[in-house]
Short mmCIF file of N, CA and C and ligand atoms in Angstrom, two decimals:
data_model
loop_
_atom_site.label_atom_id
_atom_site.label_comp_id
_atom_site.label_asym_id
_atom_site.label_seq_id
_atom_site.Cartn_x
_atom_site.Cartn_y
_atom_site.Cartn_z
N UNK A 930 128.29 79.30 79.25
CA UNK A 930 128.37 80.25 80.38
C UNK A 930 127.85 81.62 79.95
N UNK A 931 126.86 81.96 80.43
CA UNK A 931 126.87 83.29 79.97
C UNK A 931 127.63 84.53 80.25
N UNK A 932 127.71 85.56 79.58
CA UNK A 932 128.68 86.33 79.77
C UNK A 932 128.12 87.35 80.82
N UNK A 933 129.08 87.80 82.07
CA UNK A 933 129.17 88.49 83.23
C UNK A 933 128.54 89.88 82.82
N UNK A 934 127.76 90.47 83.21
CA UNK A 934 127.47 92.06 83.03
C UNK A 934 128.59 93.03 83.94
N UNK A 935 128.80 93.78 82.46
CA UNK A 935 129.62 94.48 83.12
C UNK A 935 129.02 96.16 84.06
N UNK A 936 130.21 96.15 84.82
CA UNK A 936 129.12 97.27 85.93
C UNK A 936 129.23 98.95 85.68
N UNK A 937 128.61 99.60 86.11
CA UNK A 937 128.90 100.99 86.41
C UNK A 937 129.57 101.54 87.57
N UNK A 938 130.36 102.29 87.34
CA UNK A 938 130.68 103.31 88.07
C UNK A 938 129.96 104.70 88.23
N UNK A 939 128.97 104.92 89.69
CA UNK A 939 127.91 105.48 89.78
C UNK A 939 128.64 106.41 91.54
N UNK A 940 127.91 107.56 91.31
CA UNK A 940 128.24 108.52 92.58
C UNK A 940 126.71 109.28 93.25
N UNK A 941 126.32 109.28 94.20
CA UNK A 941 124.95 109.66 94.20
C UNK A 941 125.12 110.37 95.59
N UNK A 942 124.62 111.34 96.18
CA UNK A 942 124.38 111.26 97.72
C UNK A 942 122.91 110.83 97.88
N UNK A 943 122.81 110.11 98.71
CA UNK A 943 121.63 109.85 99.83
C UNK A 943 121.51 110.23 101.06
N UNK A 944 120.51 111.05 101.45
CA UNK A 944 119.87 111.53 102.68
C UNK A 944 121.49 112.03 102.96
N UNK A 945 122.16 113.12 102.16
CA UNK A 945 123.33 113.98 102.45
C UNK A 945 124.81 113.35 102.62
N UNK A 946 124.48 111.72 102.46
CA UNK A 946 125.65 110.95 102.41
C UNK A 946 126.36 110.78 101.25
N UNK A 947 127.29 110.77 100.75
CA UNK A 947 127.90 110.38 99.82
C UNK A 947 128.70 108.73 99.16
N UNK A 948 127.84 108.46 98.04
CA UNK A 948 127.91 107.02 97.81
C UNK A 948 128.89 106.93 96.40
N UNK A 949 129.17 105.68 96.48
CA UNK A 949 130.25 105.18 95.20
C UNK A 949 130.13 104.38 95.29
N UNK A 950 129.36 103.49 93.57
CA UNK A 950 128.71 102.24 93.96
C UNK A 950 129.15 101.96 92.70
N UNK A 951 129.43 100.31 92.13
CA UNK A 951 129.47 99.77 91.11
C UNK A 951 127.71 99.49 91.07
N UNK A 952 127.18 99.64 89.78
CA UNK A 952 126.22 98.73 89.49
C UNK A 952 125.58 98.34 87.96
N UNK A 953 124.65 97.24 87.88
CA UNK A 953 124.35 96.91 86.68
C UNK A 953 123.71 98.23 85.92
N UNK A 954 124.00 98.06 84.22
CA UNK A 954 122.81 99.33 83.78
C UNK A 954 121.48 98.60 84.25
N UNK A 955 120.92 97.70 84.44
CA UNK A 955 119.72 97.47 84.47
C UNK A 955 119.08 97.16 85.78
N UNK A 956 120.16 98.01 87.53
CA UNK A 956 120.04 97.98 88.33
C UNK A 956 118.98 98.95 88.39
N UNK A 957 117.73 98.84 89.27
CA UNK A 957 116.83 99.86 89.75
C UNK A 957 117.30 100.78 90.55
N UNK A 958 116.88 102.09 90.73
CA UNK A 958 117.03 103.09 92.24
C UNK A 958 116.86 102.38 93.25
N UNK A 959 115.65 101.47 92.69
CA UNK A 959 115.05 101.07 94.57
C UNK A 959 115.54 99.40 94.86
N UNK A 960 116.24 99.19 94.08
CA UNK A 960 117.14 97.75 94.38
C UNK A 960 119.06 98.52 94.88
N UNK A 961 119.15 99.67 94.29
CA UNK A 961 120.38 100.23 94.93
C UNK A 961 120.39 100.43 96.17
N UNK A 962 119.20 100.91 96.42
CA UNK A 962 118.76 102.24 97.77
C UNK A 962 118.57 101.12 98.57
N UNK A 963 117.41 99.49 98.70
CA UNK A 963 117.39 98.51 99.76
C UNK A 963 118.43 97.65 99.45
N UNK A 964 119.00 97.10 98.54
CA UNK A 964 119.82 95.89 98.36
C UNK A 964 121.52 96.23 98.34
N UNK A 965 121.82 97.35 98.16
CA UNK A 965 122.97 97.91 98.23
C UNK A 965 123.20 98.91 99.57
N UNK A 966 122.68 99.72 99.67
CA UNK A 966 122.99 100.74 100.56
C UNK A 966 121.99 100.35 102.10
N UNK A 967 121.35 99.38 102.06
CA UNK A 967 120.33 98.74 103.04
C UNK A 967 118.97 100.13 103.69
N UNK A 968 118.57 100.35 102.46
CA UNK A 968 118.29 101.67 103.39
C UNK A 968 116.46 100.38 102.25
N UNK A 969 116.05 99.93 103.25
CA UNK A 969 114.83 99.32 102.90
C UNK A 969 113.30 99.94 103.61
N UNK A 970 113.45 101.35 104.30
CA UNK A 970 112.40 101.95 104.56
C UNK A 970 111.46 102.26 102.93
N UNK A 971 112.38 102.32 101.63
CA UNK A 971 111.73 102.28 100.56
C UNK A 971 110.91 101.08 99.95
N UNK A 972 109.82 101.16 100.33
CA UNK A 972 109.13 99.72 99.58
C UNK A 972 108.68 99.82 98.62
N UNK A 973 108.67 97.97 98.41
CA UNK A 973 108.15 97.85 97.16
C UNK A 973 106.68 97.02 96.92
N UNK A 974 105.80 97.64 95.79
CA UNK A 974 104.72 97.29 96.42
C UNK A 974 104.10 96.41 95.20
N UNK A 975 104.61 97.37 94.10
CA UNK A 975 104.27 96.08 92.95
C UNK A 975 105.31 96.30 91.68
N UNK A 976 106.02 97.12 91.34
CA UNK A 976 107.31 97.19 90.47
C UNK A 976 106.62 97.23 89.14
N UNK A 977 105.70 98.08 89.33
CA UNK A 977 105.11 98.47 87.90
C UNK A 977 104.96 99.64 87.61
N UNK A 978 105.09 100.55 88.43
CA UNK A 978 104.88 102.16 88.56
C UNK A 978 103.32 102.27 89.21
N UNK A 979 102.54 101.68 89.65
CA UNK A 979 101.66 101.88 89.85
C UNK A 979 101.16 102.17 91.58
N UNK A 980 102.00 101.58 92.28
CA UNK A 980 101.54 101.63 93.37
C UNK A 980 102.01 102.78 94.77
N UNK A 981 103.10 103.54 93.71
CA UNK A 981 103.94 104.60 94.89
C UNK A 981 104.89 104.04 96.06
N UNK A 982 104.66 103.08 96.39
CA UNK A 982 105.42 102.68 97.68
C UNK A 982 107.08 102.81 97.98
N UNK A 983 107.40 103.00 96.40
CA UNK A 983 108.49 103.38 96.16
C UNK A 983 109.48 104.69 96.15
N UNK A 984 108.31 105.62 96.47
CA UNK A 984 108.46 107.01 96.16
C UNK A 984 109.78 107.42 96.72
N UNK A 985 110.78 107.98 96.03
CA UNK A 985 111.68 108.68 96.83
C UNK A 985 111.95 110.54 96.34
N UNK A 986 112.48 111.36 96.93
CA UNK A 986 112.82 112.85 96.14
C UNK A 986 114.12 112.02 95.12
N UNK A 987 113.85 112.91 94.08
CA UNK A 987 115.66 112.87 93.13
C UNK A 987 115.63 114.34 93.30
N UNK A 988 116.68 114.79 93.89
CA UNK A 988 116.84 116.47 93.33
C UNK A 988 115.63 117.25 93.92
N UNK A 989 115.28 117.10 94.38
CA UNK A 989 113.76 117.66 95.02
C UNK A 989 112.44 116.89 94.29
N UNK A 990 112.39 116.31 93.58
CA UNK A 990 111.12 115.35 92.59
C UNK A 990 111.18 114.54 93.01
N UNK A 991 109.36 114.47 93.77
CA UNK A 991 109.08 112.94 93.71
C UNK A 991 109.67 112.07 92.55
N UNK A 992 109.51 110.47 92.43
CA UNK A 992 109.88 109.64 91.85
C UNK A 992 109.63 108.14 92.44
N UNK A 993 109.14 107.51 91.39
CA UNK A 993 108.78 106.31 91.65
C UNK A 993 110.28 105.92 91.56
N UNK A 994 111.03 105.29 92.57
CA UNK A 994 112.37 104.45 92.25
C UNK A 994 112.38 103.11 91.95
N UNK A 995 111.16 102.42 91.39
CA UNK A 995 111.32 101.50 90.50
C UNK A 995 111.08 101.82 89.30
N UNK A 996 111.00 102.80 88.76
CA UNK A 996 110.86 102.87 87.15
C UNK A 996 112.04 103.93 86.83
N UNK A 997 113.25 103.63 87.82
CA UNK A 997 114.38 105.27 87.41
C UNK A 997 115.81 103.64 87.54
N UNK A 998 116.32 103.77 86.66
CA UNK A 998 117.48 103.15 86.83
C UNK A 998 118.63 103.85 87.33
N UNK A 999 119.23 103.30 87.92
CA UNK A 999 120.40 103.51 89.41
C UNK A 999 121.54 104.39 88.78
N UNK A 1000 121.59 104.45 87.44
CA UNK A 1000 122.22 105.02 86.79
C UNK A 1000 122.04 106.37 86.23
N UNK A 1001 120.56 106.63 86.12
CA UNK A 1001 119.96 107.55 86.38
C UNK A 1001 120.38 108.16 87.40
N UNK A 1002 120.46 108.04 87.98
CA UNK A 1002 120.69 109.30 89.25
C UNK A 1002 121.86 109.26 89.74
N UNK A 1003 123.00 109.21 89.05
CA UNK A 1003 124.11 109.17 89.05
C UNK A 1003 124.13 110.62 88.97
N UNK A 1004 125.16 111.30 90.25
CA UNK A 1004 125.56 112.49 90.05
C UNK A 1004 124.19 113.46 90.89
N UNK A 1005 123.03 112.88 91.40
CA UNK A 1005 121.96 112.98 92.30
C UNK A 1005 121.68 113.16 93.58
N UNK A 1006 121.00 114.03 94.12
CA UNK A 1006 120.49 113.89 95.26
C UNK A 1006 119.66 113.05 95.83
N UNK A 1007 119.41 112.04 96.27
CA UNK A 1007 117.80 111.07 96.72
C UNK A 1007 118.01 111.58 98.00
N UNK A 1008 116.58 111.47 98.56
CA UNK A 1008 116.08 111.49 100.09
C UNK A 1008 115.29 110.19 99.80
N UNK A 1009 115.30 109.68 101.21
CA UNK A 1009 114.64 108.84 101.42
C UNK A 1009 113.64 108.86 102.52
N UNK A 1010 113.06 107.97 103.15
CA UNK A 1010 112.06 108.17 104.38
C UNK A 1010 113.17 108.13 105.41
N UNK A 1011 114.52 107.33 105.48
CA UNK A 1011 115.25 107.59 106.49
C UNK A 1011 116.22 108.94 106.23
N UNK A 1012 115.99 109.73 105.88
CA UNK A 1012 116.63 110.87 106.23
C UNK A 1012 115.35 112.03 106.25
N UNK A 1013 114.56 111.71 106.78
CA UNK A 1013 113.40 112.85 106.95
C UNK A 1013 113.53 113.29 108.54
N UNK A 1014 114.12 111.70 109.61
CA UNK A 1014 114.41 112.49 110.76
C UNK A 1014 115.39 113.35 110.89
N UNK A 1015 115.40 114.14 112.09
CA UNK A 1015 116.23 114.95 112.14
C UNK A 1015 117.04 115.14 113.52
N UNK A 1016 118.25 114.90 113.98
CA UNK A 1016 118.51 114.64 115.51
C UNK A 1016 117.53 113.88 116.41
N UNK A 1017 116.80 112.59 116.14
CA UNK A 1017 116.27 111.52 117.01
C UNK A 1017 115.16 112.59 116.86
N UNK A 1018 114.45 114.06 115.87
CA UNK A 1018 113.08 114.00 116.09
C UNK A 1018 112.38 113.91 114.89
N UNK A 1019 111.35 113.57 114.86
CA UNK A 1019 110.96 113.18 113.79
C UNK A 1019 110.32 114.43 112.73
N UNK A 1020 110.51 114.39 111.29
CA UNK A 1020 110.14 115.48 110.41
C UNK A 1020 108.76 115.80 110.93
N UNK A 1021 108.63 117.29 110.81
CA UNK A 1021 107.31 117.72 110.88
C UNK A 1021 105.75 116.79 110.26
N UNK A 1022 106.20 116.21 108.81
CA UNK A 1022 105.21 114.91 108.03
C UNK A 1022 105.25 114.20 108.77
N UNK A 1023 106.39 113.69 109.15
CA UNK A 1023 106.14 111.89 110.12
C UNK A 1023 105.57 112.29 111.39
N UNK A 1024 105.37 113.37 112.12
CA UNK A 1024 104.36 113.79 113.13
C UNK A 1024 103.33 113.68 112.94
N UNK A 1025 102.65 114.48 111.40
CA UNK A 1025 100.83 114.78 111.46
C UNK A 1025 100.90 113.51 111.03
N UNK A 1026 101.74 112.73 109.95
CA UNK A 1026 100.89 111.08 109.70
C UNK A 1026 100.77 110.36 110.83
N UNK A 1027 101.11 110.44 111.77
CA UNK A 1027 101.12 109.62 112.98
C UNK A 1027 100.01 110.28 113.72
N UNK A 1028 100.22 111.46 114.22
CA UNK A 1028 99.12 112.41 114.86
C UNK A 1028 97.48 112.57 113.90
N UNK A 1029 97.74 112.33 113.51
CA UNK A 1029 96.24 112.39 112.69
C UNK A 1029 95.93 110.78 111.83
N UNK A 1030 96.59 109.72 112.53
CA UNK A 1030 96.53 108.62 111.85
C UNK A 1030 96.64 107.87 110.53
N UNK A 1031 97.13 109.04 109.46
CA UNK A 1031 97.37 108.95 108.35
C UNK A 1031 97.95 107.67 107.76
N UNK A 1032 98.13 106.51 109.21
CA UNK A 1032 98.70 105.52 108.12
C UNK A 1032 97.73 104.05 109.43
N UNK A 1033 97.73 102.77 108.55
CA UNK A 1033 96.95 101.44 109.10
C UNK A 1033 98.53 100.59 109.47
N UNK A 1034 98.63 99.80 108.44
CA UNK A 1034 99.70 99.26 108.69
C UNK A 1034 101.10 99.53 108.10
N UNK A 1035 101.10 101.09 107.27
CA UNK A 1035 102.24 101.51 106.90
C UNK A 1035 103.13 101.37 105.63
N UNK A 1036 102.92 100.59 105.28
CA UNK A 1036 104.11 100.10 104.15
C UNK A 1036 103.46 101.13 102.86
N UNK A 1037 102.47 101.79 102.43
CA UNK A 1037 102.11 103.02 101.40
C UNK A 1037 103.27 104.25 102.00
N UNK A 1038 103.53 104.08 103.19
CA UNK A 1038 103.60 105.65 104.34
C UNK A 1038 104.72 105.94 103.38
N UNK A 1039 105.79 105.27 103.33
CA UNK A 1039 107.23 106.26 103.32
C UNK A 1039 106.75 107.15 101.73
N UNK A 1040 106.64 106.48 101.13
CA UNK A 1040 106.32 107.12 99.68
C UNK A 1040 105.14 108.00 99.81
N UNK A 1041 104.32 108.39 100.89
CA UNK A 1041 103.33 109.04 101.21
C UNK A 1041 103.77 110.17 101.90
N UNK A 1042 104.98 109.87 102.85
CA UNK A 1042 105.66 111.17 103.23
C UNK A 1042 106.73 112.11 102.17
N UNK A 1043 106.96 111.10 101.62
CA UNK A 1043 107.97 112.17 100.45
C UNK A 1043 106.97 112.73 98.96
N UNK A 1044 105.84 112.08 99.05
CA UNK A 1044 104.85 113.02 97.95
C UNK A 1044 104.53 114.48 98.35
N UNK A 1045 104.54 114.05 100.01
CA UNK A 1045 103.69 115.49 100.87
C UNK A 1045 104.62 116.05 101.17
N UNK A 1046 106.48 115.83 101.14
CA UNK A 1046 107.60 116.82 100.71
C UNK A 1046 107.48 117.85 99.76
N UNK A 1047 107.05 117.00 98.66
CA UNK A 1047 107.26 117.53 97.44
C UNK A 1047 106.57 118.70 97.33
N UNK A 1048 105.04 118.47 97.91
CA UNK A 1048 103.86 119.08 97.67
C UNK A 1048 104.28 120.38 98.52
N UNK A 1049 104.86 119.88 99.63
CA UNK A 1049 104.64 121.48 100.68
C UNK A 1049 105.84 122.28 100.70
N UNK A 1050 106.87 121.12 100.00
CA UNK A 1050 108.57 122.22 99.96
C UNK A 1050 107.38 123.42 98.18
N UNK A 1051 106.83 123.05 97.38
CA UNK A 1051 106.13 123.95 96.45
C UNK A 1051 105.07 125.03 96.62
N UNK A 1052 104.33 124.02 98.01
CA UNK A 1052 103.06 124.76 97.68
C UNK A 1052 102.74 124.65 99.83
N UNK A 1053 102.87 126.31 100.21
CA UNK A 1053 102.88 126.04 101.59
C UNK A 1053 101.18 125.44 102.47
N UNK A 1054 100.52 125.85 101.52
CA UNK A 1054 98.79 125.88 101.63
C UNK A 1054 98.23 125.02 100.31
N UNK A 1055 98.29 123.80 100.46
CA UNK A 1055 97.49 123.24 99.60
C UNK A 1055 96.22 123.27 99.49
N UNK A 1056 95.23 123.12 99.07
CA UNK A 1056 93.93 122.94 98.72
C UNK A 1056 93.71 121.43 99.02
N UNK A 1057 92.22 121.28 98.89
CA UNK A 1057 92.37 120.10 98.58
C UNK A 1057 92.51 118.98 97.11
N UNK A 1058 91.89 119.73 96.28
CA UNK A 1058 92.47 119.41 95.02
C UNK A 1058 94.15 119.07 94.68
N UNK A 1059 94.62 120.28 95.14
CA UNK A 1059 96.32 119.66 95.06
C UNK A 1059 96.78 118.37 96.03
N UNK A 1060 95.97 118.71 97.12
CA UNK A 1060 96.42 117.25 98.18
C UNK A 1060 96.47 116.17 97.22
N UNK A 1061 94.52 115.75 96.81
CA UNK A 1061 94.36 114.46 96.25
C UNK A 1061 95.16 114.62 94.94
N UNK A 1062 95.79 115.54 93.83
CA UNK A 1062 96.74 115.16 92.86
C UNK A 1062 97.97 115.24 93.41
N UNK A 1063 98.55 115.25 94.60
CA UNK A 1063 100.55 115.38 94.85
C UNK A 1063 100.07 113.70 95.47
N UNK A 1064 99.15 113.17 95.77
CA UNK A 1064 99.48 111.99 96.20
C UNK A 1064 98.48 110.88 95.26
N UNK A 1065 98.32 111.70 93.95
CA UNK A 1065 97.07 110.34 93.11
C UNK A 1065 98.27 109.05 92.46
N UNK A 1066 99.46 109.50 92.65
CA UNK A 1066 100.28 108.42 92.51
C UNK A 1066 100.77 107.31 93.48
N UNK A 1067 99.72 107.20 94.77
CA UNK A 1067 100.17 106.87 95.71
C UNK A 1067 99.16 106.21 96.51
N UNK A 1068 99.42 104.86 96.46
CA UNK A 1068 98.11 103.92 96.50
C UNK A 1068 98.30 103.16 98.38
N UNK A 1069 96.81 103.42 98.86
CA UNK A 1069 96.97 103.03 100.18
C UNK A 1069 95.91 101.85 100.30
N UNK A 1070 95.82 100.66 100.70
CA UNK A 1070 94.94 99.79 100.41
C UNK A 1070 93.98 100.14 102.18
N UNK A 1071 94.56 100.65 103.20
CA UNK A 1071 93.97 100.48 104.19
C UNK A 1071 93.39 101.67 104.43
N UNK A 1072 93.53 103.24 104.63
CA UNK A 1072 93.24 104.16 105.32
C UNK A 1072 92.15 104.82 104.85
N UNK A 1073 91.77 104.66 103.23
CA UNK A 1073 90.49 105.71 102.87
C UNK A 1073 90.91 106.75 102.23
N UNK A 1074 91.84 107.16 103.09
CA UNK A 1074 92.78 107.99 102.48
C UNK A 1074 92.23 109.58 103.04
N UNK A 1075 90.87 109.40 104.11
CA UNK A 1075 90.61 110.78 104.59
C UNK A 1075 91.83 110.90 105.62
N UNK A 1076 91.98 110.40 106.24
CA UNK A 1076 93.21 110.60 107.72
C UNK A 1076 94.53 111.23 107.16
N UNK A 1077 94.57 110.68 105.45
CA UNK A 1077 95.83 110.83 104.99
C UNK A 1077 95.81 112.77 104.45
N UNK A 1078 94.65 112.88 104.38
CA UNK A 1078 94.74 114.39 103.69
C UNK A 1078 94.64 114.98 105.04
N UNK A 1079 93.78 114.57 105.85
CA UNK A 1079 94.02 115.20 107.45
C UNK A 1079 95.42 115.83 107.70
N UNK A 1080 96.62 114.39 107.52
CA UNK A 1080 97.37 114.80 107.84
C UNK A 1080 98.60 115.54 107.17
N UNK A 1081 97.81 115.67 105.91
CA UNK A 1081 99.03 116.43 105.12
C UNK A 1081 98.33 117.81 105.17
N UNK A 1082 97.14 118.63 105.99
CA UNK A 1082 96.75 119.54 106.52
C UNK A 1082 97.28 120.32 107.47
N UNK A 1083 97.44 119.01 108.09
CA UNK A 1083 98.37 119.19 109.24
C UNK A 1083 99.28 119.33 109.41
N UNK A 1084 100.61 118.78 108.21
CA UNK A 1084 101.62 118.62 108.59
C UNK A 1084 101.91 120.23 108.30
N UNK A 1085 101.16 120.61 106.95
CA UNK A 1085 101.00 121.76 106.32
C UNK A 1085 101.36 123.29 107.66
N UNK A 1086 100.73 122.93 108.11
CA UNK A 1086 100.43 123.54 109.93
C UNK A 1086 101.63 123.80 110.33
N UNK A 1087 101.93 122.48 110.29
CA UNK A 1087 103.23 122.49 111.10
C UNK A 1087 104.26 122.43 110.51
N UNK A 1088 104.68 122.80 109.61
CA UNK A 1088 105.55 122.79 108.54
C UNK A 1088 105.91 124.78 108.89
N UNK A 1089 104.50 125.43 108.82
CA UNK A 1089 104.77 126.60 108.80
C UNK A 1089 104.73 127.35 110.09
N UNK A 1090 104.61 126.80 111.23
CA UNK A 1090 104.69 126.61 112.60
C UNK A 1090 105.95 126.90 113.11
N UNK A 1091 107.27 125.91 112.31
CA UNK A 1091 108.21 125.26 112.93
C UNK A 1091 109.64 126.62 112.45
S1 LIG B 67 106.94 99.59 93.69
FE1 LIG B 67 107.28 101.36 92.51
S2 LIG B 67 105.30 102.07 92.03
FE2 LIG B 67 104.95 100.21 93.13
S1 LIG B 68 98.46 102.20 105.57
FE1 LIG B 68 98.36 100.19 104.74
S2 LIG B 68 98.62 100.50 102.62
FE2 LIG B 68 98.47 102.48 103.43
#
């Protein structure tokens, strides 16, 4: 029989909620965040660090949440793509990606909206140089990826608009 892993005792808020979770040390962020707490707007796209889809804030930092163990961020802030709305309207980002088409069939998006958090809670006027490095971790197989800087132009806009 092999022997049972024993668990952690872990405390985190998500999207301003407050969690208390047993889990393995060798539980992922992004197996806590969909398989525990059901919050599966975080995808997964290939569990190698390579593809972004995973992206969530820790503490205000992007982060791939398959390469951060759940234990890690014990004592943490995460945002996720479901706490970007705000009273049934949607974050200023999830507007221009939609309004400027920034996404095909979506599943890159959520980790595409919390890169362009990161980028504009730092930097209110990006360039375009900073665009294409706050999101070179962040792989889109469908869009080109012009619509996507469109709309982090935009959201940019409207970020300082609002
Ligand atoms: S699933 Fe994390 S980088 Fe691809
Ligand atoms: S919109 Fe399909 S992978 Fe980016």
């Amino acid at each position: 029989m092999p022997e049972a892993i024993s668990k952690v005792a872990i405390s985190l808020k998500v999207n301003s909620k407050l969690h208390s979770v047993q889990v393995e040390p060798r539980t992922l962020l992004v197996e806590l965040l969909r398989e525990q707490l059901d919050l599966t707007g975080t995808h997964v796209g290939c569990d190698t660090t390579y593809c972004g889809a995973c992206t969530v804030l820790m503490n205000g930092a992007a982060v791939k949440s398959c390469t951060v163990f759940a234990v890690q961020a014990d004592g943490s802030e995460i945002l996720t793509v479901e706490g970007l709305e705000k009273d049934g309207q949607l974050h200023p980002i999830q507007k221009a990606f939609g309004d400027a088409y920034g996404l095909q069939c979506g599943f890159c998006t959520p980790g595409l909206l919390l890169s362009t958090l990161q980028l504009l809670s730092r930097n209110e006027q990006p360039g375009d140089t900073e665009m294409r490095k706050a999101i070179a971790g962040n792989t889109c197989r469908c869009t080109g990826y012009q619509n996507i800087l469109k709309a982090i132009q935009s959201a940019a806009r409207n970020m300082k608009d609002a």
